């Protein structure tokens, strides 16, 4: 509900605006992981808590993530590089949690990097099918996705 002059007074170009939209979604996801890592929990508890926060963050920033997914190719090379670097760091930290859990026997994951990418992809894709006011609330989806993704890691718990 703002005018074009307002937008261009705050952003020098459409490219800058697109980068900011994308960054907000990625930052929310990244923050969900950073917050959980501060608790210094075991791999299972870390992953479970992270997934619940991550799913909620993605769905609460649904439009940002959907735009990022669809418009990533239109980012400036510098912004694309910056966001790709954030994404790689995020996936790397998730893979490290999965690797630690596999080493301790908590998870049954053969390739933590691939498992991390699969988890991130599954959650990110929810931005395309989730509908506010639909059959399931964010809390319902979070609970179900947590169960599914913990199963993907090889840890089943009701």
Short mmCIF file of C-alpha atoms in Angstrom, two decimals:
data_model
loop_
_atom_site.label_atom_id
_atom_site.label_comp_id
_atom_site.label_asym_id
_atom_site.label_seq_id
_atom_site.Cartn_x
_atom_site.Cartn_y
_atom_site.Cartn_z
CA UNK A 1 0.00 0.00 0.00
CA UNK A 2 2.84 2.39 -0.83
CA UNK A 3 3.54 4.37 -3.96
CA UNK A 4 6.28 3.76 -6.52
CA UNK A 5 8.05 7.02 -5.55
CA UNK A 6 8.18 5.80 -1.93
CA UNK A 7 9.78 2.54 -3.05
CA UNK A 8 12.33 4.21 -5.28
CA UNK A 9 13.18 6.72 -2.58
CA UNK A 10 14.23 3.79 -0.39
CA UNK A 11 15.65 1.46 -3.06
CA UNK A 12 17.82 2.57 -5.95
CA UNK A 13 16.50 -0.05 -8.34
CA UNK A 14 14.19 -3.01 -8.78
CA UNK A 15 17.24 -5.21 -8.33
CA UNK A 16 17.93 -3.74 -4.87
CA UNK A 17 14.30 -4.21 -3.90
CA UNK A 18 14.35 -7.83 -5.07
CA UNK A 19 17.54 -8.50 -3.12
CA UNK A 20 15.99 -7.06 0.06
CA UNK A 21 12.83 -9.16 -0.34
CA UNK A 22 14.92 -12.30 -0.80
CA UNK A 23 17.31 -11.46 2.03
CA UNK A 24 14.46 -11.09 4.52
CA UNK A 25 13.27 -14.63 3.90
CA UNK A 26 16.76 -16.12 3.99
CA UNK A 27 17.60 -14.14 7.14
CA UNK A 28 14.53 -15.51 8.93
CA UNK A 29 15.57 -19.07 8.10
CA UNK A 30 19.16 -18.42 9.13
CA UNK A 31 18.07 -16.85 12.41
CA UNK A 32 15.93 -19.88 13.26
CA UNK A 33 19.06 -22.03 13.06
CA UNK A 34 21.36 -19.59 14.87
CA UNK A 35 18.90 -19.27 17.77
CA UNK A 36 18.68 -23.04 18.24
CA UNK A 37 22.45 -23.57 18.04
CA UNK A 38 22.88 -21.23 21.01
CA UNK A 39 21.13 -23.77 23.26
CA UNK A 40 23.98 -26.29 22.79
CA UNK A 41 21.64 -29.30 22.80
CA UNK A 42 22.30 -32.80 21.51
CA UNK A 43 21.80 -33.47 17.80
CA UNK A 44 18.28 -34.91 18.12
CA UNK A 45 16.95 -32.09 20.28
CA UNK A 46 18.74 -29.50 18.15
CA UNK A 47 17.29 -30.85 14.93
CA UNK A 48 13.75 -31.17 16.32
CA UNK A 49 13.74 -27.63 17.73
CA UNK A 50 15.33 -26.23 14.60
CA UNK A 51 12.80 -27.84 12.28
CA UNK A 52 9.86 -26.49 14.26
CA UNK A 53 11.29 -22.97 14.20
CA UNK A 54 12.44 -23.23 10.60
CA UNK A 55 9.09 -24.38 9.22
CA UNK A 56 7.30 -21.59 11.09
CA UNK A 57 9.83 -18.99 9.87
CA UNK A 58 9.48 -20.12 6.26
CA UNK A 59 5.68 -20.07 6.36
CA UNK A 60 5.60 -16.72 8.12
CA UNK A 61 7.87 -15.35 5.36
CA UNK A 62 6.09 -17.33 2.66
CA UNK A 63 6.01 -14.58 0.06
CA UNK A 64 9.69 -13.69 0.52
CA UNK A 65 10.78 -17.31 0.08
CA UNK A 66 8.48 -17.89 -2.90
CA UNK A 67 9.82 -14.75 -4.59
CA UNK A 68 13.40 -15.81 -3.88
CA UNK A 69 12.78 -19.24 -5.37
CA UNK A 70 11.12 -17.86 -8.49
CA UNK A 71 13.24 -14.75 -9.03
CA UNK A 72 16.71 -15.81 -7.93
CA UNK A 73 17.85 -15.72 -11.56
CA UNK A 74 16.99 -11.99 -11.70
CA UNK A 75 19.24 -10.98 -8.82
CA UNK A 76 22.38 -9.03 -9.57
CA UNK A 77 25.46 -11.28 -9.65
CA UNK A 78 26.71 -9.76 -6.38
CA UNK A 79 23.37 -10.24 -4.58
CA UNK A 80 23.03 -13.77 -5.97
CA UNK A 81 26.53 -14.59 -4.70
CA UNK A 82 25.76 -13.13 -1.26
CA UNK A 83 22.51 -15.07 -0.90
CA UNK A 84 24.09 -18.28 -2.23
CA UNK A 85 26.85 -17.92 0.36
CA UNK A 86 24.25 -17.51 3.15
CA UNK A 87 22.36 -20.54 1.85
CA UNK A 88 25.54 -22.67 1.67
CA UNK A 89 26.44 -21.71 5.24
CA UNK A 90 22.93 -22.53 6.41
CA UNK A 91 22.88 -25.93 4.69
CA UNK A 92 26.40 -26.62 5.97
CA UNK A 93 25.38 -26.02 9.58
CA UNK A 94 22.34 -28.24 9.17
CA UNK A 95 24.53 -30.94 7.61
CA UNK A 96 26.90 -30.67 10.60
CA UNK A 97 23.99 -31.34 12.98
CA UNK A 98 23.01 -34.38 10.91
CA UNK A 99 26.61 -35.60 10.75
CA UNK A 100 27.03 -35.28 14.51
CA UNK A 101 23.79 -37.20 15.02
CA UNK A 102 24.87 -39.91 12.58
CA UNK A 103 28.22 -40.26 14.36
CA UNK A 104 26.49 -40.61 17.74
CA UNK A 105 23.98 -43.12 16.36
CA UNK A 106 20.99 -40.80 16.88
CA UNK A 107 20.37 -40.47 13.14
CA UNK A 108 20.52 -42.93 10.29
CA UNK A 109 21.84 -40.63 7.56
CA UNK A 110 24.34 -41.84 4.96
CA UNK A 111 24.95 -38.44 3.36
CA UNK A 112 24.34 -35.52 5.76
CA UNK A 113 24.82 -32.94 3.00
CA UNK A 114 22.19 -34.53 0.79
CA UNK A 115 19.83 -34.98 3.74
CA UNK A 116 20.24 -31.29 4.64
CA UNK A 117 19.44 -30.25 1.06
CA UNK A 118 16.38 -32.53 1.02
CA UNK A 119 15.12 -31.02 4.28
CA UNK A 120 15.65 -27.45 3.14
CA UNK A 121 13.96 -28.23 -0.17
CA UNK A 122 10.94 -29.86 1.45
CA UNK A 123 10.40 -26.94 3.79
CA UNK A 124 11.02 -24.30 1.12
CA UNK A 125 8.55 -25.95 -1.24
CA UNK A 126 5.81 -25.55 1.39
CA UNK A 127 5.66 -21.86 0.44
CA UNK A 128 3.96 -22.93 -2.80
CA UNK A 129 1.24 -25.09 -1.29
CA UNK A 130 0.57 -23.51 2.11
CA UNK A 131 -2.52 -21.31 2.25
CA UNK A 132 -3.33 -19.16 5.29
CA UNK A 133 -6.77 -20.18 6.50
CA UNK A 134 -6.43 -23.51 4.69
CA UNK A 135 -6.86 -27.04 5.98
CA UNK A 136 -3.83 -26.83 8.25
CA UNK A 137 -2.49 -24.02 10.41
CA UNK A 138 1.19 -23.14 10.62
CA UNK A 139 1.29 -24.99 13.95
CA UNK A 140 -0.25 -28.12 12.35
CA UNK A 141 2.16 -28.03 9.43
CA UNK A 142 5.10 -27.43 11.74
CA UNK A 143 4.19 -30.46 13.85
CA UNK A 144 3.69 -32.70 10.82
CA UNK A 145 6.79 -31.50 8.97
CA UNK A 146 8.88 -31.97 12.11
CA UNK A 147 7.70 -35.57 12.35
CA UNK A 148 8.38 -36.19 8.65
CA UNK A 149 11.84 -34.62 8.66
CA UNK A 150 12.92 -36.33 11.87
CA UNK A 151 11.91 -39.55 10.12
CA UNK A 152 14.05 -38.55 7.14
CA UNK A 153 16.97 -38.25 9.56
CA UNK A 154 16.16 -41.76 10.79
CA UNK A 155 14.91 -40.69 14.20
CA UNK A 156 11.29 -41.61 14.90
CA UNK A 157 9.49 -40.34 17.95
CA UNK A 158 5.74 -39.77 18.41
#
